[in-house]
Amino acid sequence: MPATAQIDRQQFDGLRHGDEHALERVFKDQYLVLTTEACEELVDAGAAPRIVEHAFLKAWAERTHFETPEELQRFLHQSVHQGALREKGRRAALH
């Protein structure tokens, strides 16, 4: 698994204040780690990018609630984990 990149404080502050470019930079910095994490939880990794994108959409919607970059990072990892669990449950229900 790739090493987790810390979220830069300046990017975090920009994201919290609605800067879409800051969101894009955080997304690019965190994407590989989060996608790999989702792939490890799923049998079929095809849904991993969608799960990561959804985690970022949720983070963007809740951006003003985060106090630190670490809190945002925890939120993203938890959202990816929960998304992978939902996807596994959805697939199990189809079978």
JSON list of C-alpha atoms in Angstrom, two decimals:
[
{"chain": "A", "resi": 1, "resn": "MET", "atom": "CA", "xyz": [0.00, 0.00, 0.00]},
{"chain": "A", "resi": 2, "resn": "PRO", "atom": "CA", "xyz": [1.31, 3.49, -0.81]},
{"chain": "A", "resi": 3, "resn": "ALA", "atom": "CA", "xyz": [2.35, 5.68, 2.09]},
{"chain": "A", "resi": 4, "resn": "THR", "atom": "CA", "xyz": [-0.28, 8.10, 3.30]},
{"chain": "A", "resi": 5, "resn": "ALA", "atom": "CA", "xyz": [0.53, 11.66, 2.29]},
{"chain": "A", "resi": 6, "resn": "GLN", "atom": "CA", "xyz": [-0.25, 14.24, 4.93]},
{"chain": "A", "resi": 7, "resn": "ILE", "atom": "CA", "xyz": [-2.70, 16.94, 3.94]},
{"chain": "A", "resi": 8, "resn": "ASP", "atom": "CA", "xyz": [-0.91, 20.27, 3.64]},
{"chain": "A", "resi": 9, "resn": "ARG", "atom": "CA", "xyz": [-2.23, 22.91, 6.05]},
{"chain": "A", "resi": 10, "resn": "GLN", "atom": "CA", "xyz": [-2.46, 25.58, 3.34]},
{"chain": "A", "resi": 11, "resn": "GLN", "atom": "CA", "xyz": [-4.45, 23.27, 1.06]},
{"chain": "A", "resi": 12, "resn": "PHE", "atom": "CA", "xyz": [-6.66, 22.30, 4.00]},
{"chain": "A", "resi": 13, "resn": "ASP", "atom": "CA", "xyz": [-7.37, 25.94, 4.84]},
{"chain": "A", "resi": 14, "resn": "GLY", "atom": "CA", "xyz": [-8.20, 26.65, 1.21]},
{"chain": "A", "resi": 15, "resn": "LEU", "atom": "CA", "xyz": [-10.51, 23.66, 1.01]},
{"chain": "A", "resi": 16, "resn": "ARG", "atom": "CA", "xyz": [-12.32, 24.73, 4.19]},
{"chain": "A", "resi": 17, "resn": "HIS", "atom": "CA", "xyz": [-12.92, 28.15, 2.67]},
{"chain": "A", "resi": 18, "resn": "GLY", "atom": "CA", "xyz": [-14.36, 26.78, -0.56]},
{"chain": "A", "resi": 19, "resn": "ASP", "atom": "CA", "xyz": [-11.29, 26.87, -2.81]},
{"chain": "A", "resi": 20, "resn": "GLU", "atom": "CA", "xyz": [-11.96, 24.24, -5.48]},
{"chain": "A", "resi": 21, "resn": "HIS", "atom": "CA", "xyz": [-8.30, 24.26, -6.54]},
{"chain": "A", "resi": 22, "resn": "ALA", "atom": "CA", "xyz": [-7.32, 23.28, -3.01]},
{"chain": "A", "resi": 23, "resn": "LEU", "atom": "CA", "xyz": [-9.86, 20.44, -3.17]},
{"chain": "A", "resi": 24, "resn": "GLU", "atom": "CA", "xyz": [-8.33, 19.30, -6.45]},
{"chain": "A", "resi": 25, "resn": "ARG", "atom": "CA", "xyz": [-4.81, 19.31, -4.98]},
{"chain": "A", "resi": 26, "resn": "VAL", "atom": "CA", "xyz": [-5.88, 17.34, -1.91]},
{"chain": "A", "resi": 27, "resn": "PHE", "atom": "CA", "xyz": [-7.76, 14.91, -4.16]},
{"chain": "A", "resi": 28, "resn": "LYS", "atom": "CA", "xyz": [-4.69, 14.35, -6.34]},
{"chain": "A", "resi": 29, "resn": "ASP", "atom": "CA", "xyz": [-2.44, 13.89, -3.30]},
{"chain": "A", "resi": 30, "resn": "GLN", "atom": "CA", "xyz": [-4.76, 11.43, -1.57]},
{"chain": "A", "resi": 31, "resn": "TYR", "atom": "CA", "xyz": [-6.31, 9.57, -4.51]},
{"chain": "A", "resi": 32, "resn": "LEU", "atom": "CA", "xyz": [-3.79, 6.75, -4.91]},
{"chain": "A", "resi": 33, "resn": "VAL", "atom": "CA", "xyz": [-3.70, 5.88, -1.21]},
{"chain": "A", "resi": 34, "resn": "LEU", "atom": "CA", "xyz": [-7.48, 5.95, -0.85]},
{"chain": "A", "resi": 35, "resn": "THR", "atom": "CA", "xyz": [-8.12, 4.01, -4.05]},
{"chain": "A", "resi": 36, "resn": "THR", "atom": "CA", "xyz": [-5.60, 1.36, -3.00]},
{"chain": "A", "resi": 37, "resn": "GLU", "atom": "CA", "xyz": [-7.30, 1.16, 0.38]},
{"chain": "A", "resi": 38, "resn": "ALA", "atom": "CA", "xyz": [-10.70, 0.64, -1.27]},
{"chain": "A", "resi": 39, "resn": "CYS", "atom": "CA", "xyz": [-9.25, -1.99, -3.65]},
{"chain": "A", "resi": 40, "resn": "GLU", "atom": "CA", "xyz": [-7.87, -3.95, -0.72]},
{"chain": "A", "resi": 41, "resn": "GLU", "atom": "CA", "xyz": [-11.35, -4.17, 0.82]},
{"chain": "A", "resi": 42, "resn": "LEU", "atom": "CA", "xyz": [-13.16, -5.12, -2.38]},
{"chain": "A", "resi": 43, "resn": "VAL", "atom": "CA", "xyz": [-12.94, -8.35, -4.35]},
{"chain": "A", "resi": 44, "resn": "ASP", "atom": "CA", "xyz": [-13.62, -6.49, -7.59]},
{"chain": "A", "resi": 45, "resn": "ALA", "atom": "CA", "xyz": [-11.77, -3.19, -7.47]},
{"chain": "A", "resi": 46, "resn": "GLY", "atom": "CA", "xyz": [-13.84, -1.58, -10.23]},
{"chain": "A", "resi": 47, "resn": "ALA", "atom": "CA", "xyz": [-15.90, 0.44, -7.74]},
{"chain": "A", "resi": 48, "resn": "ALA", "atom": "CA", "xyz": [-12.88, 1.86, -5.88]},
{"chain": "A", "resi": 49, "resn": "PRO", "atom": "CA", "xyz": [-12.59, 5.14, -7.88]},
{"chain": "A", "resi": 50, "resn": "ARG", "atom": "CA", "xyz": [-16.30, 5.86, -7.41]},
{"chain": "A", "resi": 51, "resn": "ILE", "atom": "CA", "xyz": [-16.03, 5.19, -3.67]},
{"chain": "A", "resi": 52, "resn": "VAL", "atom": "CA", "xyz": [-13.11, 7.62, -3.36]},
{"chain": "A", "resi": 53, "resn": "GLU", "atom": "CA", "xyz": [-14.89, 10.27, -5.40]},
{"chain": "A", "resi": 54, "resn": "HIS", "atom": "CA", "xyz": [-17.96, 9.92, -3.20]},
{"chain": "A", "resi": 55, "resn": "ALA", "atom": "CA", "xyz": [-15.80, 10.33, -0.06]},
{"chain": "A", "resi": 56, "resn": "PHE", "atom": "CA", "xyz": [-14.46, 13.61, -1.47]},
{"chain": "A", "resi": 57, "resn": "LEU", "atom": "CA", "xyz": [-17.94, 14.82, -2.35]},
{"chain": "A", "resi": 58, "resn": "LYS", "atom": "CA", "xyz": [-19.01, 14.20, 1.25]},
{"chain": "A", "resi": 59, "resn": "ALA", "atom": "CA", "xyz": [-15.87, 15.92, 2.57]},
{"chain": "A", "resi": 60, "resn": "TRP", "atom": "CA", "xyz": [-16.52, 18.94, 0.35]},
{"chain": "A", "resi": 61, "resn": "ALA", "atom": "CA", "xyz": [-20.10, 19.17, 1.61]},
{"chain": "A", "resi": 62, "resn": "GLU", "atom": "CA", "xyz": [-18.90, 19.01, 5.22]},
{"chain": "A", "resi": 63, "resn": "ARG", "atom": "CA", "xyz": [-15.67, 20.99, 4.77]},
{"chain": "A", "resi": 64, "resn": "THR", "atom": "CA", "xyz": [-16.50, 23.71, 7.30]},
{"chain": "A", "resi": 65, "resn": "HIS", "atom": "CA", "xyz": [-16.82, 21.12, 10.09]},
{"chain": "A", "resi": 66, "resn": "PHE", "atom": "CA", "xyz": [-13.18, 19.98, 9.94]},
{"chain": "A", "resi": 67, "resn": "GLU", "atom": "CA", "xyz": [-10.83, 21.66, 12.39]},
{"chain": "A", "resi": 68, "resn": "THR", "atom": "CA", "xyz": [-7.52, 20.07, 11.32]},
{"chain": "A", "resi": 69, "resn": "PRO", "atom": "CA", "xyz": [-6.01, 18.37, 8.27]},
{"chain": "A", "resi": 70, "resn": "GLU", "atom": "CA", "xyz": [-5.77, 15.17, 10.32]},
{"chain": "A", "resi": 71, "resn": "GLU", "atom": "CA", "xyz": [-9.50, 15.26, 10.99]},
{"chain": "A", "resi": 72, "resn": "LEU", "atom": "CA", "xyz": [-10.18, 15.58, 7.26]},
{"chain": "A", "resi": 73, "resn": "GLN", "atom": "CA", "xyz": [-7.80, 12.72, 6.54]},
{"chain": "A", "resi": 74, "resn": "ARG", "atom": "CA", "xyz": [-9.53, 10.46, 9.11]},
{"chain": "A", "resi": 75, "resn": "PHE", "atom": "CA", "xyz": [-12.89, 11.38, 7.59]},
{"chain": "A", "resi": 76, "resn": "LEU", "atom": "CA", "xyz": [-11.71, 10.43, 4.10]},
{"chain": "A", "resi": 77, "resn": "HIS", "atom": "CA", "xyz": [-10.33, 7.07, 5.24]},
{"chain": "A", "resi": 78, "resn": "GLN", "atom": "CA", "xyz": [-13.49, 6.29, 7.22]},
{"chain": "A", "resi": 79, "resn": "SER", "atom": "CA", "xyz": [-15.69, 7.29, 4.28]},
{"chain": "A", "resi": 80, "resn": "VAL", "atom": "CA", "xyz": [-13.74, 5.04, 1.93]},
{"chain": "A", "resi": 81, "resn": "HIS", "atom": "CA", "xyz": [-14.00, 2.15, 4.39]},
{"chain": "A", "resi": 82, "resn": "GLN", "atom": "CA", "xyz": [-17.76, 2.68, 4.81]},
{"chain": "A", "resi": 83, "resn": "GLY", "atom": "CA", "xyz": [-18.18, 2.98, 1.05]},
{"chain": "A", "resi": 84, "resn": "ALA", "atom": "CA", "xyz": [-16.35, -0.30, 0.50]},
{"chain": "A", "resi": 85, "resn": "LEU", "atom": "CA", "xyz": [-18.56, -2.00, 3.10]},
{"chain": "A", "resi": 86, "resn": "ARG", "atom": "CA", "xyz": [-21.71, -0.66, 1.41]},
{"chain": "A", "resi": 87, "resn": "GLU", "atom": "CA", "xyz": [-20.45, -1.87, -1.97]},
{"chain": "A", "resi": 88, "resn": "LYS", "atom": "CA", "xyz": [-19.71, -5.34, -0.58]},
{"chain": "A", "resi": 89, "resn": "GLY", "atom": "CA", "xyz": [-23.19, -5.46, 0.94]},
{"chain": "A", "resi": 90, "resn": "ARG", "atom": "CA", "xyz": [-24.77, -4.32, -2.30]},
{"chain": "A", "resi": 91, "resn": "ARG", "atom": "CA", "xyz": [-22.94, -7.00, -4.26]},
{"chain": "A", "resi": 92, "resn": "ALA", "atom": "CA", "xyz": [-23.85, -9.68, -1.72]},
{"chain": "A", "resi": 93, "resn": "ALA", "atom": "CA", "xyz": [-27.52, -8.71, -2.01]},
{"chain": "A", "resi": 94, "resn": "LEU", "atom": "CA", "xyz": [-27.34, -9.15, -5.79]},
{"chain": "A", "resi": 95, "resn": "HIS", "atom": "CA", "xyz": [-26.15, -12.73, -5.43]}
]
